[in-house]
mmCIF file of C-alpha atoms in Angstrom:
data_model
loop_
_atom_site.group_PDB
_atom_site.id
_atom_site.type_symbol
_atom_site.label_atom_id
_atom_site.label_comp_id
_atom_site.label_asym_id
_atom_site.label_seq_id
_atom_site.Cartn_x
_atom_site.Cartn_y
_atom_site.Cartn_z
ATOM 1 C CA UNK A 1 -58.713 -33.703 -89.928
ATOM 2 C CA UNK A 2 -59.450 -37.425 -88.738
ATOM 3 C CA UNK A 3 -57.441 -40.049 -90.798
ATOM 4 C CA UNK A 4 -59.636 -41.460 -93.440
ATOM 5 C CA UNK A 5 -60.948 -44.964 -92.590
ATOM 6 C CA UNK A 6 -59.475 -48.168 -94.207
ATOM 7 C CA UNK A 7 -61.551 -48.554 -97.252
ATOM 8 C CA UNK A 8 -63.380 -52.138 -97.796
ATOM 9 C CA UNK A 9 -65.300 -53.210 -100.872
ATOM 10 C CA UNK A 10 -68.206 -55.609 -100.501
ATOM 11 C CA UNK A 11 -68.477 -58.489 -102.692
ATOM 12 C CA UNK A 12 -71.377 -60.987 -101.725
ATOM 13 C CA UNK A 13 -71.615 -61.333 -98.156
ATOM 14 C CA UNK A 14 -68.096 -60.360 -97.426
ATOM 15 C CA UNK A 15 -65.749 -57.497 -97.925
ATOM 16 C CA UNK A 16 -62.149 -57.080 -98.620
ATOM 17 C CA UNK A 17 -59.506 -54.473 -97.603
ATOM 18 C CA UNK A 18 -56.177 -54.306 -99.768
ATOM 19 C CA UNK A 19 -53.238 -52.224 -99.265
ATOM 20 C CA UNK A 20 -51.148 -51.344 -96.078
ATOM 21 C CA UNK A 21 -54.432 -51.133 -93.888
ATOM 22 C CA UNK A 22 -55.248 -54.916 -94.682
ATOM 23 C CA UNK A 23 -52.253 -56.238 -92.593
ATOM 24 C CA UNK A 24 -52.692 -53.760 -89.920
ATOM 25 C CA UNK A 25 -56.630 -54.506 -89.282
ATOM 26 C CA UNK A 26 -55.800 -58.213 -89.491
ATOM 27 C CA UNK A 27 -52.904 -57.934 -86.760
ATOM 28 C CA UNK A 28 -54.416 -55.369 -84.408
ATOM 29 C CA UNK A 29 -58.050 -56.197 -84.895
ATOM 30 C CA UNK A 30 -57.659 -59.772 -85.001
ATOM 31 C CA UNK A 31 -60.222 -60.027 -87.687
ATOM 32 C CA UNK A 32 -60.510 -61.767 -91.162
ATOM 33 C CA UNK A 33 -58.291 -63.986 -93.146
ATOM 34 C CA UNK A 34 -55.247 -62.710 -95.266
ATOM 35 C CA UNK A 35 -55.089 -63.975 -98.758
ATOM 36 C CA UNK A 36 -52.101 -62.610 -100.725
ATOM 37 C CA UNK A 37 -52.042 -59.325 -99.179
ATOM 38 C CA UNK A 38 -55.864 -58.912 -99.248
ATOM 39 C CA UNK A 39 -57.757 -59.101 -96.030
ATOM 40 C CA UNK A 40 -61.129 -60.871 -96.271
ATOM 41 C CA UNK A 41 -63.887 -59.911 -93.665
ATOM 42 C CA UNK A 42 -66.878 -62.070 -92.905
ATOM 43 C CA UNK A 43 -70.289 -60.520 -92.442
ATOM 44 C CA UNK A 44 -70.397 -60.173 -88.679
ATOM 45 C CA UNK A 45 -66.814 -58.675 -88.689
ATOM 46 C CA UNK A 46 -67.666 -56.201 -91.303
ATOM 47 C CA UNK A 47 -70.773 -55.030 -89.180
ATOM 48 C CA UNK A 48 -68.804 -54.655 -85.969
ATOM 49 C CA UNK A 49 -65.939 -52.762 -87.544
ATOM 50 C CA UNK A 50 -68.538 -50.379 -89.386
ATOM 51 C CA UNK A 51 -70.233 -50.059 -86.321
ATOM 52 C CA UNK A 52 -67.182 -49.272 -84.356
ATOM 53 C CA UNK A 53 -66.014 -46.822 -87.004
ATOM 54 C CA UNK A 54 -63.187 -48.731 -87.998
ATOM 55 C CA UNK A 55 -63.541 -49.262 -91.736
ATOM 56 C CA UNK A 56 -65.602 -47.746 -94.153
ATOM 57 C CA UNK A 57 -67.482 -50.150 -96.635
ATOM 58 C CA UNK A 58 -68.338 -49.441 -100.450
ATOM 59 C CA UNK A 59 -70.269 -51.398 -103.134
ATOM 60 C CA UNK A 60 -68.588 -52.716 -106.112
ATOM 61 C CA UNK A 61 -69.921 -49.541 -107.866
ATOM 62 C CA UNK A 62 -68.207 -47.209 -105.447
ATOM 63 C CA UNK A 63 -71.184 -46.502 -103.408
ATOM 64 C CA UNK A 64 -70.753 -45.859 -99.636
ATOM 65 C CA UNK A 65 -72.693 -48.528 -97.364
ATOM 66 C CA UNK A 66 -73.460 -47.334 -93.897
ATOM 67 C CA UNK A 67 -74.217 -49.775 -90.950
ATOM 68 C CA UNK A 68 -78.176 -49.741 -91.682
ATOM 69 C CA UNK A 69 -77.790 -50.375 -95.325
ATOM 70 C CA UNK A 70 -75.389 -53.130 -94.673
ATOM 71 C CA UNK A 71 -77.322 -54.767 -92.447
ATOM 72 C CA UNK A 72 -80.506 -54.910 -94.659
ATOM 73 C CA UNK A 73 -78.067 -56.274 -97.444
ATOM 74 C CA UNK A 74 -76.750 -58.945 -95.209
ATOM 75 C CA UNK A 75 -80.054 -60.034 -94.022
ATOM 76 C CA UNK A 76 -80.606 -61.287 -97.790
ATOM 77 C CA UNK A 77 -77.805 -63.907 -96.975
ATOM 78 C CA UNK A 78 -78.441 -64.770 -93.513
ATOM 79 C CA UNK A 79 -81.778 -63.934 -91.936
ATOM 80 C CA UNK A 80 -80.376 -64.476 -88.558
ATOM 81 C CA UNK A 81 -77.426 -61.744 -89.155
ATOM 82 C CA UNK A 82 -78.703 -59.747 -86.395
ATOM 83 C CA UNK A 83 -78.255 -62.350 -83.706
ATOM 84 C CA UNK A 84 -74.925 -63.498 -85.096
ATOM 85 C CA UNK A 85 -73.631 -59.805 -85.075
ATOM 86 C CA UNK A 86 -75.071 -59.258 -81.424
ATOM 87 C CA UNK A 87 -73.121 -62.214 -80.115
ATOM 88 C CA UNK A 88 -70.072 -61.437 -81.924
ATOM 89 C CA UNK A 89 -69.776 -57.762 -80.887
ATOM 90 C CA UNK A 90 -70.820 -58.354 -77.484
ATOM 91 C CA UNK A 91 -67.799 -60.737 -76.922
ATOM 92 C CA UNK A 92 -65.497 -58.588 -79.049
ATOM 93 C CA UNK A 93 -66.509 -55.423 -76.807
ATOM 94 C CA UNK A 94 -65.575 -57.597 -73.810
ATOM 95 C CA UNK A 95 -62.143 -57.971 -75.250
ATOM 96 C CA UNK A 96 -62.180 -61.509 -76.657
ATOM 97 C CA UNK A 97 -60.896 -62.686 -80.022
ATOM 98 C CA UNK A 98 -63.705 -64.237 -81.889
ATOM 99 C CA UNK A 99 -63.575 -66.492 -84.708
ATOM 100 C CA UNK A 100 -66.629 -68.322 -86.560
ATOM 101 C CA UNK A 101 -67.390 -71.797 -85.360
ATOM 102 C CA UNK A 102 -67.880 -74.708 -87.590
ATOM 103 C CA UNK A 103 -71.367 -75.107 -88.468
ATOM 104 C CA UNK A 104 -74.171 -72.796 -89.559
ATOM 105 C CA UNK A 105 -75.399 -72.193 -85.987
ATOM 106 C CA UNK A 106 -75.084 -69.218 -83.686
ATOM 107 C CA UNK A 107 -71.557 -70.541 -82.489
ATOM 108 C CA UNK A 108 -68.108 -68.862 -82.161
ATOM 109 C CA UNK A 109 -64.655 -69.937 -81.112
ATOM 110 C CA UNK A 110 -63.473 -67.542 -78.411
ATOM 111 C CA UNK A 111 -59.995 -67.196 -77.397
ATOM 112 C CA UNK A 112 -58.823 -66.184 -73.979
ATOM 113 C CA UNK A 113 -57.847 -62.402 -73.756
ATOM 114 C CA UNK A 114 -54.454 -61.964 -74.932
ATOM 115 C CA UNK A 115 -54.076 -65.313 -76.684
ATOM 116 C CA UNK A 116 -52.058 -65.278 -79.813
ATOM 117 C CA UNK A 117 -54.613 -66.574 -82.154
ATOM 118 C CA UNK A 118 -53.162 -69.269 -84.767
ATOM 119 C CA UNK A 119 -50.633 -70.355 -82.192
ATOM 120 C CA UNK A 120 -52.870 -71.771 -79.570
ATOM 121 C CA UNK A 121 -56.325 -73.092 -79.810
ATOM 122 C CA UNK A 122 -59.709 -71.272 -78.758
ATOM 123 C CA UNK A 123 -60.447 -71.815 -75.155
ATOM 124 C CA UNK A 124 -64.265 -71.399 -75.428
ATOM 125 C CA UNK A 125 -67.035 -72.709 -77.713
ATOM 126 C CA UNK A 126 -69.673 -70.073 -77.354
ATOM 127 C CA UNK A 127 -73.147 -71.187 -78.490
ATOM 128 C CA UNK A 128 -76.066 -68.861 -78.707
ATOM 129 C CA UNK A 129 -79.542 -69.794 -77.468
ATOM 130 C CA UNK A 130 -82.418 -67.570 -78.050
ATOM 131 C CA UNK A 131 -85.435 -66.831 -75.453
ATOM 132 C CA UNK A 132 -88.568 -68.018 -76.831
ATOM 133 C CA UNK A 133 -87.135 -70.742 -79.069
ATOM 134 C CA UNK A 134 -86.732 -73.962 -77.394
ATOM 135 C CA UNK A 135 -83.770 -76.261 -77.474
ATOM 136 C CA UNK A 136 -83.762 -79.867 -77.103
ATOM 137 C CA UNK A 137 -81.933 -81.141 -73.974
ATOM 138 C CA UNK A 138 -80.269 -83.818 -76.414
ATOM 139 C CA UNK A 139 -78.935 -80.902 -78.504
ATOM 140 C CA UNK A 140 -77.172 -79.260 -75.461
ATOM 141 C CA UNK A 141 -75.845 -82.797 -74.702
ATOM 142 C CA UNK A 142 -74.382 -83.072 -78.221
ATOM 143 C CA UNK A 143 -72.867 -79.631 -78.299
ATOM 144 C CA UNK A 144 -71.235 -80.269 -74.892
ATOM 145 C CA UNK A 145 -69.901 -83.483 -76.285
ATOM 146 C CA UNK A 146 -68.254 -81.799 -79.393
ATOM 147 C CA UNK A 147 -66.929 -78.985 -76.901
ATOM 148 C CA UNK A 148 -65.486 -81.716 -74.701
ATOM 149 C CA UNK A 149 -63.977 -83.432 -77.895
ATOM 150 C CA UNK A 150 -62.143 -80.255 -79.064
ATOM 151 C CA UNK A 151 -61.026 -79.486 -75.533
ATOM 152 C CA UNK A 152 -62.972 -76.304 -75.192
ATOM 153 C CA UNK A 153 -65.067 -75.113 -72.262
ATOM 154 C CA UNK A 154 -68.730 -74.937 -73.395
ATOM 155 C CA UNK A 155 -70.462 -71.545 -72.743
ATOM 156 C CA UNK A 156 -74.075 -71.127 -73.527
ATOM 157 C CA UNK A 157 -75.130 -67.439 -74.337
ATOM 158 C CA UNK A 158 -78.591 -66.780 -73.586
ATOM 159 C CA UNK A 159 -80.035 -63.925 -75.761
ATOM 160 C CA UNK A 160 -83.219 -62.490 -74.283
ATOM 161 C CA UNK A 161 -86.034 -60.927 -76.316
ATOM 162 C CA UNK A 162 -84.395 -57.475 -76.344
ATOM 163 C CA UNK A 163 -80.868 -58.739 -77.287
ATOM 164 C CA UNK A 164 -79.369 -58.903 -73.772
ATOM 165 C CA UNK A 165 -76.841 -61.707 -73.268
ATOM 166 C CA UNK A 166 -76.159 -63.690 -70.220
ATOM 167 C CA UNK A 167 -73.491 -66.249 -70.430
ATOM 168 C CA UNK A 168 -73.347 -69.676 -68.630
ATOM 169 C CA UNK A 169 -70.401 -71.963 -68.428
ATOM 170 C CA UNK A 170 -71.788 -75.480 -69.021
ATOM 171 C CA UNK A 171 -69.958 -78.590 -67.861
ATOM 172 C CA UNK A 172 -70.921 -82.204 -67.894
ATOM 173 C CA UNK A 173 -70.023 -83.457 -64.581
ATOM 174 C CA UNK A 174 -69.671 -87.114 -63.618
ATOM 175 C CA UNK A 175 -70.606 -86.852 -59.847
ATOM 176 C CA UNK B 1 -85.424 -119.692 -45.976
ATOM 177 C CA UNK B 2 -83.582 -116.295 -46.679
ATOM 178 C CA UNK B 3 -86.214 -114.943 -48.852
ATOM 179 C CA UNK B 4 -88.639 -114.978 -45.949
ATOM 180 C CA UNK B 5 -86.777 -112.733 -44.071
ATOM 181 C CA UNK B 6 -86.626 -109.897 -46.451
ATOM 182 C CA UNK B 7 -88.403 -106.778 -45.509
ATOM 183 C CA UNK B 8 -91.802 -106.728 -47.194
ATOM 184 C CA UNK B 9 -93.318 -103.515 -48.961
ATOM 185 C CA UNK B 10 -96.947 -103.705 -49.486
ATOM 186 C CA UNK B 11 -98.802 -101.586 -52.070
ATOM 187 C CA UNK B 12 -101.622 -99.789 -50.805
ATOM 188 C CA UNK B 13 -103.352 -98.049 -53.743
ATOM 189 C CA UNK B 14 -100.744 -96.099 -55.441
ATOM 190 C CA UNK B 15 -98.438 -96.140 -52.496
ATOM 191 C CA UNK B 16 -95.957 -98.420 -50.943
ATOM 192 C CA UNK B 17 -95.407 -99.017 -47.358
ATOM 193 C CA UNK B 18 -93.370 -101.327 -44.997
ATOM 194 C CA UNK B 19 -95.801 -101.911 -42.443
ATOM 195 C CA UNK B 20 -93.485 -103.692 -39.772
ATOM 196 C CA UNK B 21 -91.749 -100.942 -37.775
ATOM 197 C CA UNK B 22 -88.599 -103.208 -37.258
ATOM 198 C CA UNK B 23 -88.201 -103.791 -40.871
ATOM 199 C CA UNK B 24 -88.909 -100.240 -41.829
ATOM 200 C CA UNK B 25 -86.333 -99.183 -39.166
ATOM 201 C CA UNK B 26 -83.803 -101.561 -40.505
ATOM 202 C CA UNK B 27 -84.147 -100.050 -44.157
ATOM 203 C CA UNK B 28 -84.002 -96.197 -42.996
ATOM 204 C CA UNK B 29 -80.989 -97.265 -41.008
ATOM 205 C CA UNK B 30 -79.326 -99.119 -43.910
ATOM 206 C CA UNK B 31 -78.901 -96.314 -46.492
ATOM 207 C CA UNK B 32 -81.866 -93.666 -45.710
ATOM 208 C CA UNK B 33 -84.477 -95.600 -47.738
ATOM 209 C CA UNK B 34 -88.001 -94.128 -47.121
ATOM 210 C CA UNK B 35 -89.667 -92.150 -44.887
ATOM 211 C CA UNK B 36 -91.077 -93.005 -41.463
ATOM 212 C CA UNK B 37 -94.522 -92.235 -41.428
ATOM 213 C CA UNK B 38 -95.356 -89.041 -39.499
ATOM 214 C CA UNK B 39 -91.715 -88.377 -38.334
ATOM 215 C CA UNK B 40 -90.796 -85.370 -40.086
ATOM 216 C CA UNK B 41 -87.179 -85.068 -39.258
ATOM 217 C CA UNK B 42 -86.106 -88.462 -38.106
ATOM 218 C CA UNK B 43 -83.113 -87.403 -35.718
ATOM 219 C CA UNK B 44 -81.668 -90.685 -34.926
ATOM 220 C CA UNK B 45 -81.955 -93.755 -37.164
ATOM 221 C CA UNK B 46 -83.955 -95.559 -34.317
ATOM 222 C CA UNK B 47 -87.362 -94.966 -35.590
ATOM 223 C CA UNK B 48 -90.529 -96.513 -34.438
ATOM 224 C CA UNK B 49 -93.093 -96.065 -37.333
ATOM 225 C CA UNK B 50 -94.278 -97.889 -40.561
ATOM 226 C CA UNK B 51 -92.034 -96.805 -43.572
ATOM 227 C CA UNK B 52 -93.222 -95.189 -46.716
ATOM 228 C CA UNK B 53 -90.906 -95.952 -49.839
ATOM 229 C CA UNK B 54 -91.083 -94.010 -52.920
ATOM 230 C CA UNK B 55 -91.594 -95.749 -56.214
ATOM 231 C CA UNK B 56 -87.945 -95.349 -57.237
ATOM 232 C CA UNK B 57 -86.570 -96.792 -53.775
ATOM 233 C CA UNK B 58 -89.132 -99.857 -54.157
ATOM 234 C CA UNK B 59 -87.922 -100.617 -57.559
ATOM 235 C CA UNK B 60 -84.238 -100.184 -56.751
ATOM 236 C CA UNK B 61 -84.410 -102.388 -53.519
ATOM 237 C CA UNK B 62 -86.476 -105.016 -55.290
ATOM 238 C CA UNK B 63 -84.152 -105.170 -58.193
ATOM 239 C CA UNK B 64 -81.371 -105.544 -55.370
ATOM 240 C CA UNK B 65 -83.376 -108.279 -53.768
ATOM 241 C CA UNK B 66 -83.326 -106.459 -50.442
ATOM 242 C CA UNK B 67 -87.093 -106.377 -50.179
ATOM 243 C CA UNK B 68 -90.237 -108.052 -51.409
ATOM 244 C CA UNK B 69 -93.227 -106.331 -52.883
ATOM 245 C CA UNK B 70 -96.747 -107.477 -52.369
ATOM 246 C CA UNK B 71 -99.965 -106.643 -53.406
ATOM 247 C CA UNK B 72 -103.290 -108.043 -52.433
ATOM 248 C CA UNK B 73 -101.417 -110.823 -50.644
ATOM 249 C CA UNK B 74 -99.289 -111.756 -53.515
ATOM 250 C CA UNK B 75 -95.661 -111.190 -54.356
ATOM 251 C CA UNK B 76 -95.119 -108.956 -57.352
ATOM 252 C CA UNK B 77 -92.311 -109.122 -59.986
ATOM 253 C CA UNK B 78 -90.048 -106.311 -60.828
ATOM 254 C CA UNK B 79 -91.865 -106.036 -64.391
ATOM 255 C CA UNK B 80 -95.107 -105.684 -62.640
ATOM 256 C CA UNK B 81 -93.883 -103.246 -60.134
ATOM 257 C CA UNK B 82 -92.124 -101.047 -62.883
ATOM 258 C CA UNK B 83 -95.397 -100.931 -64.759
ATOM 259 C CA UNK B 84 -97.291 -100.022 -61.779
ATOM 260 C CA UNK B 85 -94.762 -97.071 -61.222
ATOM 261 C CA UNK B 86 -95.044 -95.732 -64.906
ATOM 262 C CA UNK B 87 -98.818 -95.463 -64.308
ATOM 263 C CA UNK B 88 -98.334 -93.522 -60.856
ATOM 264 C CA UNK B 89 -95.372 -91.159 -61.605
ATOM 265 C CA UNK B 90 -94.602 -88.989 -64.502
ATOM 266 C CA UNK B 91 -91.349 -89.739 -66.194
ATOM 267 C CA UNK B 92 -90.866 -92.812 -64.081
ATOM 268 C CA UNK B 93 -88.108 -94.264 -66.467
ATOM 269 C CA UNK B 94 -86.215 -91.199 -66.864
ATOM 270 C CA UNK B 95 -86.194 -90.514 -63.064
ATOM 271 C CA UNK B 96 -85.557 -94.009 -61.919
ATOM 272 C CA UNK B 97 -82.502 -94.253 -64.382
ATOM 273 C CA UNK B 98 -81.190 -91.230 -62.427
ATOM 274 C CA UNK B 99 -82.023 -92.566 -58.981
ATOM 275 C CA UNK B 100 -80.255 -95.739 -59.732
ATOM 276 C CA UNK B 101 -77.341 -94.356 -61.326
ATOM 277 C CA UNK B 102 -76.676 -92.209 -58.280
ATOM 278 C CA UNK B 103 -77.246 -94.931 -55.671
ATOM 279 C CA UNK B 104 -74.881 -97.083 -57.592
ATOM 280 C CA UNK B 105 -72.483 -94.432 -57.269
ATOM 281 C CA UNK B 106 -72.886 -94.609 -53.486
ATOM 282 C CA UNK B 107 -75.100 -91.538 -52.864
ATOM 283 C CA UNK B 108 -78.014 -91.278 -50.635
ATOM 284 C CA UNK B 109 -80.897 -90.077 -52.885
ATOM 285 C CA UNK B 110 -83.770 -88.467 -51.294
ATOM 286 C CA UNK B 111 -86.797 -86.731 -52.707
ATOM 287 C CA UNK B 112 -85.930 -83.098 -53.816
ATOM 288 C CA UNK B 113 -89.613 -81.526 -53.296
ATOM 289 C CA UNK B 114 -88.444 -79.092 -50.520
ATOM 290 C CA UNK B 115 -85.615 -77.724 -53.039
ATOM 291 C CA UNK B 116 -88.197 -77.581 -55.944
ATOM 292 C CA UNK B 117 -86.409 -80.298 -57.701
ATOM 293 C CA UNK B 118 -86.729 -84.126 -58.292
ATOM 294 C CA UNK B 119 -84.037 -85.376 -56.099
ATOM 295 C CA UNK B 120 -81.615 -84.147 -53.241
ATOM 296 C CA UNK B 121 -78.278 -86.151 -53.206
ATOM 297 C CA UNK B 122 -76.373 -86.457 -50.096
ATOM 298 C CA UNK B 123 -72.846 -87.895 -49.703
ATOM 299 C CA UNK B 124 -73.526 -89.360 -46.237
ATOM 300 C CA UNK B 125 -77.062 -88.547 -45.610
ATOM 301 C CA UNK B 126 -79.579 -86.042 -44.595
ATOM 302 C CA UNK B 127 -78.654 -84.276 -41.550
ATOM 303 C CA UNK B 128 -74.796 -85.282 -41.921
ATOM 304 C CA UNK B 129 -74.086 -83.553 -45.130
ATOM 305 C CA UNK B 130 -74.016 -79.909 -44.940
ATOM 306 C CA UNK B 131 -76.002 -79.456 -48.368
ATOM 307 C CA UNK B 132 -77.240 -81.762 -50.780
ATOM 308 C CA UNK B 133 -76.924 -81.472 -54.720
ATOM 309 C CA UNK B 134 -80.192 -80.702 -56.274
ATOM 310 C CA UNK B 135 -81.073 -82.581 -59.197
ATOM 311 C CA UNK B 136 -83.418 -81.706 -61.856
ATOM 312 C CA UNK B 137 -84.377 -84.510 -64.295
ATOM 313 C CA UNK B 138 -85.390 -83.775 -67.970
ATOM 314 C CA UNK B 139 -86.016 -86.214 -70.695
ATOM 315 C CA UNK B 140 -83.489 -85.811 -73.378
ATOM 316 C CA UNK B 141 -86.402 -85.457 -75.951
ATOM 317 C CA UNK B 142 -87.563 -82.505 -73.914
ATOM 318 C CA UNK B 143 -87.760 -78.998 -75.611
ATOM 319 C CA UNK B 144 -86.833 -76.511 -73.051
ATOM 320 C CA UNK B 145 -86.596 -72.658 -73.391
ATOM 321 C CA UNK B 146 -83.235 -71.412 -72.595
ATOM 322 C CA UNK B 147 -84.794 -69.895 -69.531
ATOM 323 C CA UNK B 148 -84.221 -73.255 -67.777
ATOM 324 C CA UNK B 149 -80.442 -72.507 -68.321
ATOM 325 C CA UNK B 150 -80.734 -69.211 -66.560
ATOM 326 C CA UNK B 151 -82.942 -70.614 -63.854
ATOM 327 C CA UNK B 152 -80.263 -73.515 -63.210
ATOM 328 C CA UNK B 153 -77.482 -71.059 -63.054
ATOM 329 C CA UNK B 154 -79.401 -68.811 -60.791
ATOM 330 C CA UNK B 155 -80.166 -71.644 -58.510
ATOM 331 C CA UNK B 156 -76.687 -72.985 -58.274
ATOM 332 C CA UNK B 157 -75.440 -69.440 -56.965
ATOM 333 C CA UNK B 158 -78.340 -68.735 -54.603
ATOM 334 C CA UNK B 159 -79.158 -72.086 -52.865
ATOM 335 C CA UNK B 160 -75.417 -72.844 -52.364
ATOM 336 C CA UNK B 161 -76.400 -76.221 -53.185
ATOM 337 C CA UNK B 162 -75.320 -77.398 -56.649
ATOM 338 C CA UNK B 163 -78.128 -77.423 -59.008
ATOM 339 C CA UNK B 164 -77.429 -80.444 -61.771
ATOM 340 C CA UNK B 165 -79.513 -81.009 -64.679
ATOM 341 C CA UNK B 166 -79.872 -84.637 -65.446
ATOM 342 C CA UNK B 167 -80.853 -86.472 -68.573
ATOM 343 C CA UNK B 168 -80.930 -90.080 -69.782
ATOM 344 C CA UNK B 169 -79.116 -90.642 -73.082
ATOM 345 C CA UNK B 170 -81.115 -93.621 -74.126
ATOM 346 C CA UNK B 171 -78.891 -94.323 -77.249
ATOM 347 C CA UNK B 172 -75.781 -94.857 -74.878
ATOM 348 C CA UNK B 173 -78.240 -95.759 -71.800
ATOM 349 C CA UNK B 174 -76.082 -93.417 -70.011
ATOM 350 C CA UNK B 175 -77.157 -90.497 -67.665
ATOM 351 C CA UNK B 176 -75.603 -87.242 -68.172
ATOM 352 C CA UNK B 177 -75.244 -84.479 -65.651
ATOM 353 C CA UNK B 178 -74.936 -80.877 -66.583
ATOM 354 C CA UNK B 179 -74.041 -77.839 -64.277
ATOM 355 C CA UNK B 180 -74.597 -74.258 -65.314
ATOM 356 C CA UNK B 181 -72.456 -71.560 -63.736
ATOM 357 C CA UNK B 182 -72.891 -67.892 -64.587
ATOM 358 C CA UNK B 183 -69.826 -66.897 -66.493
ATOM 359 C CA UNK B 184 -68.753 -63.217 -65.936
ATOM 360 C CA UNK B 185 -67.608 -62.811 -69.793
#
């Protein structure tokens, strides 16, 4: 018999894990935020962990919510949840620790592999761009400026029409 | 008079030519300005031909008071030349801002046509440097598909020449240069 998965309860667009699983998930999975022994997971973290079969999510009435039903529920809160999930989980699968960016954009703070999160700052700012949707050159300039101010390397993640992601290290050079 | 000894560039239609071969040769020699007419790869800097200047070069040299520019037998001002240039080259102001910035930094700036870009930038000059930087200029208001970034990243890798995207930030009156390198995540 496989061990039962840690149980999370969804409220709004987040979910919560309590008990001994909370701390373990938080430490080992480098996900969520701990508050008074309860682990709070964000929308993309929840989707990622469900897809990787690391947690089981239930609604407040106790109904089990699988990946497809979670995705549809979360789309109601954020219509771009799919792209956010794609980028988040691609970086996680490559072994990075990923934290949300500061804006509502497709943006993550990414820690070097093996970095101790909380003790050192994120090394990269990863910003998603979507094929078919134009971006102003001035927007790239301002993202680059804000990455520079927070001393992070800017990585532009170009997401193609089928969700394939290619990353480009972007540097402002002085020549 | 000092002014009379300046090389004279003559506007012919939409183009600008230094008709005196000696004056042309001098400009080419003094910083790889212009292109000796019908000499494709000027091997040595002793060229014997009229010299065609790009609009960027003509504006820069006039601004630097290193040439005079005439049209129909009359000397024309920097303002007139800028207006003429805008009428004859797309995105003239953005391209010229980049050209000037690079020249002021001491680079030799040549057309980038054969690399499929706006400018080719040399530290010392064509035929001396191994490979130039390749510069593509976009107005900061331009809306680009992210595919531009992929293209820039690919070109950096394949042509061995650094491919740089340049834009003029008008609010700060500063030229910004960006490099994109494929990141093996």
